[in-house]
PDB file of C-alpha atoms in Angstrom:
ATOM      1  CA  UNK A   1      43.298-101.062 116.508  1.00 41.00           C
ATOM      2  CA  UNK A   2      40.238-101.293 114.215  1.00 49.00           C
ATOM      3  CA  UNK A   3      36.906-101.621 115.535  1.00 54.00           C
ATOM      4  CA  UNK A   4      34.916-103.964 113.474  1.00 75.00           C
ATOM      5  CA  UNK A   5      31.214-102.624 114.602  1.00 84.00           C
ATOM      6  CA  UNK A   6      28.279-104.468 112.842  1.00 86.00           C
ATOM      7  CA  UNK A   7      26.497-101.195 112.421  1.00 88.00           C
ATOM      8  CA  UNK A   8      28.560 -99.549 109.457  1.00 88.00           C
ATOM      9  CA  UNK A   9      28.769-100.831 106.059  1.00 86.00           C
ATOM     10  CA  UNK A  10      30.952-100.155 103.117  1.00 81.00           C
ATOM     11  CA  UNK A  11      29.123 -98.119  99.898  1.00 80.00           C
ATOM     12  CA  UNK A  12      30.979 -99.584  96.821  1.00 78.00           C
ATOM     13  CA  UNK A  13      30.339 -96.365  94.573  1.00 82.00           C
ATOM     14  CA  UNK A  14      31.939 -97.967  91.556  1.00 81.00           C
ATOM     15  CA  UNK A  15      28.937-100.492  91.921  1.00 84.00           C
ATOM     16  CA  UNK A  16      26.560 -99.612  88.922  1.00 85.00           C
ATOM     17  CA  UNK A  17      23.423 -99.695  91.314  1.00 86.00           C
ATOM     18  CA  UNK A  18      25.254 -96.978  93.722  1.00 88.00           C
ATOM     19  CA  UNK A  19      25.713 -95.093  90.762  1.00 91.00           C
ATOM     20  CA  UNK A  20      21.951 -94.833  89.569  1.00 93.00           C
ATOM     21  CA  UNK A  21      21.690 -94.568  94.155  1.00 94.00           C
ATOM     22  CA  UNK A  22      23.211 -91.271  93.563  1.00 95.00           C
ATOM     23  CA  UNK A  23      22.172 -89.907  90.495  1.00 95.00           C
ATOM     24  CA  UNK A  24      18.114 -90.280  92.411  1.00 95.00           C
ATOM     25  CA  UNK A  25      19.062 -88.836  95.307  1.00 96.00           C
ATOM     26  CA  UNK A  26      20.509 -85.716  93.952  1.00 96.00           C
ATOM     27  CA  UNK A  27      17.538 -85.231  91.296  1.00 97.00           C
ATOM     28  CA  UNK A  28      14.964 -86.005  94.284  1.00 96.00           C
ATOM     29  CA  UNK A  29      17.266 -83.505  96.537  1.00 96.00           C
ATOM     30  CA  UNK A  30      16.910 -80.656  94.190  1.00 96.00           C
ATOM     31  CA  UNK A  31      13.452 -81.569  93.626  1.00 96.00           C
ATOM     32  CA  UNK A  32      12.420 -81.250  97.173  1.00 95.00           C
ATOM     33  CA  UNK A  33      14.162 -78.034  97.880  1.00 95.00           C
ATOM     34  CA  UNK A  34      12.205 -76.411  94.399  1.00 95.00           C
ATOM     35  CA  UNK A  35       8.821 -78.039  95.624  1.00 93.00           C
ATOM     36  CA  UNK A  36       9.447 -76.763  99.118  1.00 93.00           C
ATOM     37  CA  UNK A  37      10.457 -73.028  97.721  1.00 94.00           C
ATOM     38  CA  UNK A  38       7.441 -73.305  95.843  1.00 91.00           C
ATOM     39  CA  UNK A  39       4.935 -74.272  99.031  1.00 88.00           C
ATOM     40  CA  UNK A  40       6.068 -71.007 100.561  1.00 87.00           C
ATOM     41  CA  UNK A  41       8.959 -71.780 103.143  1.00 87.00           C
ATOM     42  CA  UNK A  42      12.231 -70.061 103.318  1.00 90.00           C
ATOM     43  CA  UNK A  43      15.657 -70.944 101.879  1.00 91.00           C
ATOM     44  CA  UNK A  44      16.543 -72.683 105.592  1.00 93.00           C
ATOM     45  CA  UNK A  45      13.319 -74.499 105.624  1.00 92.00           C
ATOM     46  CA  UNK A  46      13.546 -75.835 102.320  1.00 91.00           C
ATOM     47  CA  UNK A  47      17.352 -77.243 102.507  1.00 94.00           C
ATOM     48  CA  UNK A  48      15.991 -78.797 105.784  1.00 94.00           C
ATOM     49  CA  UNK A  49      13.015 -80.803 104.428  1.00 93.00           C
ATOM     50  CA  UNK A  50      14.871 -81.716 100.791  1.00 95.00           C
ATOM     51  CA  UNK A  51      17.791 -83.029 102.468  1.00 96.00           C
ATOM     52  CA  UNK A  52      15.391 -84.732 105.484  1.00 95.00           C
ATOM     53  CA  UNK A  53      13.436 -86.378 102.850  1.00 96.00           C
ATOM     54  CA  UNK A  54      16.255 -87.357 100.925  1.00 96.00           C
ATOM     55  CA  UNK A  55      18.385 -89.120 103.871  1.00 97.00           C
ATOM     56  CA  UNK A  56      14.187 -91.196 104.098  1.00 96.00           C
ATOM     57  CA  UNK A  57      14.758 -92.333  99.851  1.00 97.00           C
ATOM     58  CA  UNK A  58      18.336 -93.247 101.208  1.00 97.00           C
ATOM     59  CA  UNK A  59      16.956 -95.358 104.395  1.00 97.00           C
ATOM     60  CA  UNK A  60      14.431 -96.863 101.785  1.00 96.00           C
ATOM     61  CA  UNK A  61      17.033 -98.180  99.822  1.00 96.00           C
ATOM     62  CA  UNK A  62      19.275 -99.697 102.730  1.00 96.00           C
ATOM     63  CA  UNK A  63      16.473-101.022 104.802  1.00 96.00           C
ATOM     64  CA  UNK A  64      15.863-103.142 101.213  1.00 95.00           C
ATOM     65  CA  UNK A  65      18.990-104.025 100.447  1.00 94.00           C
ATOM     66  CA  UNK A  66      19.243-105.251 103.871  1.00 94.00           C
ATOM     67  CA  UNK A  67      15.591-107.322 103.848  1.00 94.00           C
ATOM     68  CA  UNK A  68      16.418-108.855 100.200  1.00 93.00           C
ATOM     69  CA  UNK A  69      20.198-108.679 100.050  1.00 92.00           C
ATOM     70  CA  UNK A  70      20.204-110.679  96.443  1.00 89.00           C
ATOM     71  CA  UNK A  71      17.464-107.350  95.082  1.00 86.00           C
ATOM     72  CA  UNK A  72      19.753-104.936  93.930  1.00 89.00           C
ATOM     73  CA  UNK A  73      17.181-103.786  91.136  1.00 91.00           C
ATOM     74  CA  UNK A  74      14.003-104.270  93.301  1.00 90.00           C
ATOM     75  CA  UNK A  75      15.652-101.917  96.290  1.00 92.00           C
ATOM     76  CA  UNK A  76      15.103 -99.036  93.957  1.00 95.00           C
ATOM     77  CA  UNK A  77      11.265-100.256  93.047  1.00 94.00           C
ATOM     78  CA  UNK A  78       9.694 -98.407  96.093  1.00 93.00           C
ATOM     79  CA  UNK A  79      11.871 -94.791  95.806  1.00 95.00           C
ATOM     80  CA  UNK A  80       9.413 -93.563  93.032  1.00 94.00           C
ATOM     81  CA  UNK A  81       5.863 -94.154  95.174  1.00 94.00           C
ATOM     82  CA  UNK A  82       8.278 -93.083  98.536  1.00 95.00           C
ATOM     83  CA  UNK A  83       9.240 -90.132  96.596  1.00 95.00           C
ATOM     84  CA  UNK A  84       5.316 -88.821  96.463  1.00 94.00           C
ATOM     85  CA  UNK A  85       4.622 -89.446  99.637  1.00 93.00           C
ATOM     86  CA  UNK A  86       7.105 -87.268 100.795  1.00 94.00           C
ATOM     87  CA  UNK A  87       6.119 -84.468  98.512  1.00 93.00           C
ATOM     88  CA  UNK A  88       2.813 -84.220 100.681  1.00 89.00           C
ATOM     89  CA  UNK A  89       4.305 -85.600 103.292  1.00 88.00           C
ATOM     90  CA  UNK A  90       6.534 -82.801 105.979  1.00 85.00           C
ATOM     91  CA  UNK A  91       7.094 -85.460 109.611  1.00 88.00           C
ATOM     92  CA  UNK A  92       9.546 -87.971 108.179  1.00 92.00           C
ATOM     93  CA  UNK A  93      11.028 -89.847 111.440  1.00 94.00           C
ATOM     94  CA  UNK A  94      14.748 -90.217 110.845  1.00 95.00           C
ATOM     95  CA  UNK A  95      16.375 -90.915 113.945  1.00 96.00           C
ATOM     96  CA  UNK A  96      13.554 -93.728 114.194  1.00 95.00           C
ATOM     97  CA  UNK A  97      14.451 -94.667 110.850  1.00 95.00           C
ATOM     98  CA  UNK A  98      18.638 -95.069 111.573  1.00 96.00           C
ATOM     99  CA  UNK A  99      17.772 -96.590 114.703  1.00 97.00           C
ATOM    100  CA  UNK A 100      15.731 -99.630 112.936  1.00 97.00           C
ATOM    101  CA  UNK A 101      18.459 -99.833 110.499  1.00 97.00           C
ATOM    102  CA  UNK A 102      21.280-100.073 113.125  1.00 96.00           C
ATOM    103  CA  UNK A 103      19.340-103.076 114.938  1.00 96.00           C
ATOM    104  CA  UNK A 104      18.219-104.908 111.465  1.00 96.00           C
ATOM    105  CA  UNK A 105      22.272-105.041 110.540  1.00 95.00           C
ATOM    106  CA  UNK A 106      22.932-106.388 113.724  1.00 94.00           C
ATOM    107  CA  UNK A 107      20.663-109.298 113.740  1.00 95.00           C
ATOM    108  CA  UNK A 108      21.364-109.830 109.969  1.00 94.00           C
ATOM    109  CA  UNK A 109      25.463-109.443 110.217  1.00 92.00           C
ATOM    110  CA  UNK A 110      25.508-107.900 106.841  1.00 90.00           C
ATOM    111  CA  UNK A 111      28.545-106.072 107.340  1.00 88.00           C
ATOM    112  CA  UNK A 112      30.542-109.140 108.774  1.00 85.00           C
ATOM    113  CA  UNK A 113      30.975-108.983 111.913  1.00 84.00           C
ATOM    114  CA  UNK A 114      28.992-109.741 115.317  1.00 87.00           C
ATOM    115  CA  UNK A 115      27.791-107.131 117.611  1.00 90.00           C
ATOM    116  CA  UNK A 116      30.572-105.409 119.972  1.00 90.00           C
ATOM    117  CA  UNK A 117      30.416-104.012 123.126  1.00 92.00           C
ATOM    118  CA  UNK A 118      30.473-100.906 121.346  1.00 93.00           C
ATOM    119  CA  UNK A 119      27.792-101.174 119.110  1.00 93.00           C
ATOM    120  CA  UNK A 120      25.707-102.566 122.122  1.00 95.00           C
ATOM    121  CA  UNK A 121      26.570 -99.437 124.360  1.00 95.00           C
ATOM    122  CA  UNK A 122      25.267 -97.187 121.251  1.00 95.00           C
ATOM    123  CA  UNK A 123      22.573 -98.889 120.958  1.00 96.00           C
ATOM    124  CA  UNK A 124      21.515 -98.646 124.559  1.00 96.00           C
ATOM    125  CA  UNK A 125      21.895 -95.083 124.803  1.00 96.00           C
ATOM    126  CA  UNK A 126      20.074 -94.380 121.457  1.00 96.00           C
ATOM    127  CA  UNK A 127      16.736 -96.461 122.770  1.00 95.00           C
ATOM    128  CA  UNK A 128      16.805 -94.237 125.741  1.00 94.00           C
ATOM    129  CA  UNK A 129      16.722 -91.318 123.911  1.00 95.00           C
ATOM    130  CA  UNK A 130      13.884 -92.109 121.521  1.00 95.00           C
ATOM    131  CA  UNK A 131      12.351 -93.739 124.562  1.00 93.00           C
ATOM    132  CA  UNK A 132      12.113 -89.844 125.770  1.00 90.00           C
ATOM    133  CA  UNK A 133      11.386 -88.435 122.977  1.00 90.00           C
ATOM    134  CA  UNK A 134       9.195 -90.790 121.052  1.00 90.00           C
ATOM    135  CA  UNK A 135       7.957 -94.029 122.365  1.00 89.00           C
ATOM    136  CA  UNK A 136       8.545 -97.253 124.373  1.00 91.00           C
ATOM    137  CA  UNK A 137       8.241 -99.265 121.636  1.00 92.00           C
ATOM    138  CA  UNK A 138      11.982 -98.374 120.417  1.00 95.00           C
ATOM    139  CA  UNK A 139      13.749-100.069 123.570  1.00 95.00           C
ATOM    140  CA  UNK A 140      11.593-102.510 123.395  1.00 95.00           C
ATOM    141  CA  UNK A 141      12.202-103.503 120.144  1.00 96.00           C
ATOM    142  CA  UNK A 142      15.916-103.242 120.582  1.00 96.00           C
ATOM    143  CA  UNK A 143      15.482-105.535 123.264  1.00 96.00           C
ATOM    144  CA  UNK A 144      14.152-108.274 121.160  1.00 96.00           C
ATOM    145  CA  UNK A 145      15.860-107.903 117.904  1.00 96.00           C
ATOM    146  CA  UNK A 146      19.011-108.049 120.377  1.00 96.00           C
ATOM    147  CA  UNK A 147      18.488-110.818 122.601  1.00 95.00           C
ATOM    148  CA  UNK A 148      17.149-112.843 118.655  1.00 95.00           C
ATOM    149  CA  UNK A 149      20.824-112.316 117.964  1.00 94.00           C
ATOM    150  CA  UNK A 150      21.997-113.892 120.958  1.00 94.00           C
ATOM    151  CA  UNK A 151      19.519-117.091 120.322  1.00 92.00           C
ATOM    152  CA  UNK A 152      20.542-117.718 116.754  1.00 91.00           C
ATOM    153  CA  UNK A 153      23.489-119.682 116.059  1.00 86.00           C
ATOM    154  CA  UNK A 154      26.964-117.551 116.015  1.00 83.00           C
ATOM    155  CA  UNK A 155      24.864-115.366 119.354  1.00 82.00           C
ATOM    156  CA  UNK A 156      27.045-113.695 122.270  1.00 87.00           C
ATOM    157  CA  UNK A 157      26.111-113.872 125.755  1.00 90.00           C
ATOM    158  CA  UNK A 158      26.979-110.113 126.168  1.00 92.00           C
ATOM    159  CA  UNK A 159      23.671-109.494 124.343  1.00 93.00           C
ATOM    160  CA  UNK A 160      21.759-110.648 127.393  1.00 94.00           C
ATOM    161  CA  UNK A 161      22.172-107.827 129.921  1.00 94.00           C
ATOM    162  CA  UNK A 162      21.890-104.954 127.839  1.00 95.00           C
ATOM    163  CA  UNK A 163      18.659-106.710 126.148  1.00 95.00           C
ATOM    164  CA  UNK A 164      17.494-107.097 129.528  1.00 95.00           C
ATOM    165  CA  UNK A 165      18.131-103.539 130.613  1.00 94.00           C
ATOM    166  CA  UNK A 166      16.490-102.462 127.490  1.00 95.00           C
ATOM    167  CA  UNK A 167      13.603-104.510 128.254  1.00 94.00           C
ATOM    168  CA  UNK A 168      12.703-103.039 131.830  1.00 93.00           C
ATOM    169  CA  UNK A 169      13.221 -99.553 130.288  1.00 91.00           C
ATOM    170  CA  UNK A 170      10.299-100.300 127.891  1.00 90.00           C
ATOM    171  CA  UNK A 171       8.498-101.519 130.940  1.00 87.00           C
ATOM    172  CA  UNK A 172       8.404 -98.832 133.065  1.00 83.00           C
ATOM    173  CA  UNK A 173       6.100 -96.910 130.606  1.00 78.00           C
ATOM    174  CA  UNK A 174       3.721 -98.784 131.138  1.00 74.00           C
ATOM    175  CA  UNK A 175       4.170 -97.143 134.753  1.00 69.00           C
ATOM    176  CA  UNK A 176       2.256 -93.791 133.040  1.00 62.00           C
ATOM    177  CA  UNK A 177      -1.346 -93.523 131.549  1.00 49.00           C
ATOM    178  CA  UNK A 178      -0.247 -92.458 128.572  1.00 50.00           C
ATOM    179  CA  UNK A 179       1.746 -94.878 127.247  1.00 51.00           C
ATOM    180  CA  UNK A 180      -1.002 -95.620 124.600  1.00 54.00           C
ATOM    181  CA  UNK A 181      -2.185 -93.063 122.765  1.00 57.00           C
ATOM    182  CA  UNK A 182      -5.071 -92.471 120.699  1.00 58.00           C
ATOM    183  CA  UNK A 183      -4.842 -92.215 117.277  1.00 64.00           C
ATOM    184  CA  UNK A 184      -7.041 -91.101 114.312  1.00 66.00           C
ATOM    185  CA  UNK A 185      -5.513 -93.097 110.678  1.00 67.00           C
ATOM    186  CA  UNK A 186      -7.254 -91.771 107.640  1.00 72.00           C
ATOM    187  CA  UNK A 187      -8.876 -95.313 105.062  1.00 80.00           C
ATOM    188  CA  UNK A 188      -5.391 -94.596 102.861  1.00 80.00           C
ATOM    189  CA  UNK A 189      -3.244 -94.841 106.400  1.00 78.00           C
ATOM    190  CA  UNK A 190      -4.974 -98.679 106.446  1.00 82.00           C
ATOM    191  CA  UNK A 191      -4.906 -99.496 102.717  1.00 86.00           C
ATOM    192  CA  UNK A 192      -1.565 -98.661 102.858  1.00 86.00           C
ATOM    193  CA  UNK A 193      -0.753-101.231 105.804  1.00 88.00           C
ATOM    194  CA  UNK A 194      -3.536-103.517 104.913  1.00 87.00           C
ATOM    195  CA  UNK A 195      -1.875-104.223 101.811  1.00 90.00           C
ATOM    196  CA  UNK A 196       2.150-104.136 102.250  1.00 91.00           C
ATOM    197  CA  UNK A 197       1.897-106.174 105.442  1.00 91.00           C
ATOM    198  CA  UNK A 198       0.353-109.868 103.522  1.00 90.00           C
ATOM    199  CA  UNK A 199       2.950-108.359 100.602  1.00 91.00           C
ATOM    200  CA  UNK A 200       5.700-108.482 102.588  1.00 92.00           C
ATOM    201  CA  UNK A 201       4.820-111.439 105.286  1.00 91.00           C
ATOM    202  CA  UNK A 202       3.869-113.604 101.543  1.00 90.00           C
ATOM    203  CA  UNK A 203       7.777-112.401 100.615  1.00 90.00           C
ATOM    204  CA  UNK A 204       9.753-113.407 103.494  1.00 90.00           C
ATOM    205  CA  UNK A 205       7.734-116.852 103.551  1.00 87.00           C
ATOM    206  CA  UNK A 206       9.216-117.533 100.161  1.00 86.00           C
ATOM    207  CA  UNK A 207      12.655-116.396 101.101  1.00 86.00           C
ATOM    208  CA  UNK A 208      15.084-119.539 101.279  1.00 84.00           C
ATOM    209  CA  UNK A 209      18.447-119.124  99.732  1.00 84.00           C
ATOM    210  CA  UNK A 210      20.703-115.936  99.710  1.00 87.00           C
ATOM    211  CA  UNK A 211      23.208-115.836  97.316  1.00 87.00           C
ATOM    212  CA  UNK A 212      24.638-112.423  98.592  1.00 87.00           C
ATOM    213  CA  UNK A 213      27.897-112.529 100.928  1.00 85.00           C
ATOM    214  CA  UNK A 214      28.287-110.185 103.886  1.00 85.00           C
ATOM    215  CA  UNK A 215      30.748-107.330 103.692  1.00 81.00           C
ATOM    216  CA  UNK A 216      33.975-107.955 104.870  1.00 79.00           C
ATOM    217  CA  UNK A 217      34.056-111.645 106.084  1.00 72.00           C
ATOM    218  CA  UNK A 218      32.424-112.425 102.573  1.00 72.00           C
ATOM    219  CA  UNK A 219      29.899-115.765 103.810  1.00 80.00           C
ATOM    220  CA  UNK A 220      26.856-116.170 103.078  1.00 87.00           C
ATOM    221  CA  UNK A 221      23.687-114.569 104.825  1.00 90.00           C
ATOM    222  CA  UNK A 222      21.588-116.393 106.646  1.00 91.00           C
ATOM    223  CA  UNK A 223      18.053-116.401 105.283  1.00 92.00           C
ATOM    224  CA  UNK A 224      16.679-117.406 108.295  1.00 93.00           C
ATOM    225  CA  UNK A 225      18.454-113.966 110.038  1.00 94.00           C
ATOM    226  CA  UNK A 226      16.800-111.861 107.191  1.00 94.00           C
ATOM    227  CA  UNK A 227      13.774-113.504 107.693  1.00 95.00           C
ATOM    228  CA  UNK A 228      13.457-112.751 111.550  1.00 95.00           C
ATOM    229  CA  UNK A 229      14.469-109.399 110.695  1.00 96.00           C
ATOM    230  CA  UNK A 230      12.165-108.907 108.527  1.00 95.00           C
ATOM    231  CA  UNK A 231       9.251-110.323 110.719  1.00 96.00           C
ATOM    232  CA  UNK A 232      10.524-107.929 113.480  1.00 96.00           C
ATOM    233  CA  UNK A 233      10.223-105.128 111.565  1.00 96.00           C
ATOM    234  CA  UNK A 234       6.962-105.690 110.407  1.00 95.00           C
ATOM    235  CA  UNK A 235       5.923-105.862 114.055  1.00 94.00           C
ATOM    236  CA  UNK A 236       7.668-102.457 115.325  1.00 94.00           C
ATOM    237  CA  UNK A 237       6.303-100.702 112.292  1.00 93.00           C
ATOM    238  CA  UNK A 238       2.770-102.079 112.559  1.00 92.00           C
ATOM    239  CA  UNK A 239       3.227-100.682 116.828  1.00 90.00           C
ATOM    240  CA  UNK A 240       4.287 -97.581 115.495  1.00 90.00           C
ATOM    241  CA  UNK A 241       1.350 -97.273 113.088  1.00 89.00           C
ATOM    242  CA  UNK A 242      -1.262 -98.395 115.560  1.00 85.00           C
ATOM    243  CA  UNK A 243      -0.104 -96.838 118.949  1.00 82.00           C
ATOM    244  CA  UNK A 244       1.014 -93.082 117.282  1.00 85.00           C
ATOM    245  CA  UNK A 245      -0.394 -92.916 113.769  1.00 84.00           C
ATOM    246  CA  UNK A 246       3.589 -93.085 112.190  1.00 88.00           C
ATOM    247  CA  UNK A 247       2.706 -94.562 109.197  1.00 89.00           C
ATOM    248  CA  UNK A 248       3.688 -92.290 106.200  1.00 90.00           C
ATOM    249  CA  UNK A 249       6.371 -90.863 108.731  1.00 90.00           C
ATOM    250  CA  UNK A 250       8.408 -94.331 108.702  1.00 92.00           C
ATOM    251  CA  UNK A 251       7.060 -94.715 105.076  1.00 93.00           C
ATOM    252  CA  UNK A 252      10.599 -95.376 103.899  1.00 95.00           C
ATOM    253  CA  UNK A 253       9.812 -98.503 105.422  1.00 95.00           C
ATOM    254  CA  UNK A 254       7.053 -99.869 104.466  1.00 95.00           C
ATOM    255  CA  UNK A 255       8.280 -98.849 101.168  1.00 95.00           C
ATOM    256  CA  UNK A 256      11.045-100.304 101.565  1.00 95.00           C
ATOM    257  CA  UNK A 257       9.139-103.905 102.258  1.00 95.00           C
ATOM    258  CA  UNK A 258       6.599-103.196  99.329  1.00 94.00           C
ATOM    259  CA  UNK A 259       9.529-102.707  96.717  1.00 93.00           C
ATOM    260  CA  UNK A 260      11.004-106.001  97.679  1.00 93.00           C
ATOM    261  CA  UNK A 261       8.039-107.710  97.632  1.00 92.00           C
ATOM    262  CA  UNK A 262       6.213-106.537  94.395  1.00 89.00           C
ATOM    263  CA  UNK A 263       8.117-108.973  91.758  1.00 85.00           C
ATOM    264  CA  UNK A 264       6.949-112.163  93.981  1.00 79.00           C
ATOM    265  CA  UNK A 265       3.181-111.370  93.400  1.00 77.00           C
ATOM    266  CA  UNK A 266       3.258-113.534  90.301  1.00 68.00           C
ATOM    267  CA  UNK A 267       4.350-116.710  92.806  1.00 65.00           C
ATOM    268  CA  UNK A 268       0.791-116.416  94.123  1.00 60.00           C
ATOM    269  CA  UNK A 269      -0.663-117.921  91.282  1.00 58.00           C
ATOM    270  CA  UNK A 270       1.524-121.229  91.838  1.00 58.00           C
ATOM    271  CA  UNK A 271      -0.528-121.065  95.151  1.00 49.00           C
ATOM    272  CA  UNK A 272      -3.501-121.580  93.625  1.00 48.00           C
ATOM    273  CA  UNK A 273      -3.110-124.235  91.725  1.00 48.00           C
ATOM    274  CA  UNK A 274      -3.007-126.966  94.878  1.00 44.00           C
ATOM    275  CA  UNK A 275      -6.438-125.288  95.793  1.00 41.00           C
ATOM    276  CA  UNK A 276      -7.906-125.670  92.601  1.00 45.00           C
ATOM    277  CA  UNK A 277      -6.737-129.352  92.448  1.00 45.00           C
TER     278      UNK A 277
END
């Protein structure tokens, strides 16, 4: 029996995009293991953080392709500022990063199919553990993008109780008096999100049709899945950023979002024009 999860899609390497995909991840993998040589750290070290980094260009690209599924050209456009960030850059937050992924296919249903008990169960036990070892805001947000999927049309009502058990897990941090932590973000940590987030909010207002197909069923996406995505996303990110300072550490992300969103600044001007009248 096959088990059709919604967390794994296929990688079509004869696609040309997956090609150039490649070809930039093994010229930024070498890259990073020669810069890290260079800053002093041993051979171990330095095939940890190159291949670290280069699973966070890798992320970039999927968490676009998932947020803009007709930009296969504008998923590569944030790899190259992604790419320095990283050289200065050692905390990159995987495991965060898959997680986000995982739940962003499941309320899109790019891979064609709806979430299984499976997929749910994985889910669950991966919040718990980032719950311990990084922050309440991961079950929490797991909670919502889940029970989103159950509310828009095509939703399961097996979402509900793990949602809801995901929920009361986030909850009971609150329990503790350091659930919020105090932070210090440097003027480029708030540039940075000062700037991506009207970016990428200005994006997904504009986003209406989706030409792109899902993966194995092959119908069309539903914009208004992407979009709530998208908006959820933005939220857990921004959390992250304010409550722990992870802003250049999930910087695949907001990468990611300001790729995707830098060939719609020209549509701003057609915004102006009603003003002006």
């Amino acid at each position: 029996m096959v088990v059709r999860s919604s967390l794994i899609r296929s990688f079509d390497i004869k696609e040309k995009s997956s090609k150039w995909l490649i070809g930039i991840l093994i010229a930024s993998l070498i890259s990073f293991y020669i810069w890290s040589i260079y800053s002093g750290n041993g051979v171990l070290e330095a095939v940890k953080h190159s291949l670290v980094k280069t699973i966070g260009l890798y992320l970039s690209w999927c968490f676009a392709r998932e947020l803009d599924p007709d930009a296969k050209v504008e998923a590569f456009y944030g790899l190259a500022p992604l790419f320095i960030i990283f050289i200065f850059v050692d905390e990159v937050l995987i495991l965060p990063g898959i997680f986000f992924l995982l739940l962003t296919r499941i309320l899109t249903r790019s891979s064609g199919s709806m979430v299984t008990n499976f997929d749910l169960i994985f889910v669950l036990f991966f919040s718990v553990y980032l719950y311990f070892f990084y922050s309440f805001i991961f079950p929490l947000s797991a909670s919502i993008f889940i029970f989103a999927d159950y509310k828009l049309k095509g939703g399961q009502k097996r979402n509900i109780p793990y949602a809801s058990f995901m929920l009361i897990i986030s909850l009971l941090s609150f329990l503790n008096l350091y659930t919020i932590e105090k932070t210090e973000t440097s003027i480029i940590d708030i540039l940075m999100v000062s700037l991506i987030t009207p970016m990428f909010a200005f994006r997904l207002s504009t986003l209406k049709n989706i030409l792109s197909t899902s993966d194995r069923d092959k119908y069309f996406l539903s914009p208004k899945r992407i979009k709530l995505a998208g908006i959820l996303l933005l939220m857990s990110s921004t959390a992250l950023a304010i409550n722990y300072g992870y802003i250049f550490q999930m910087g695949f992300l907001w990468m990611a979002m300001l790729g995707i969103s830098i060939p719609h600044i020209k549509n701003l001007k057609t915004l102006q024009k009603p003003l002006e009248g």
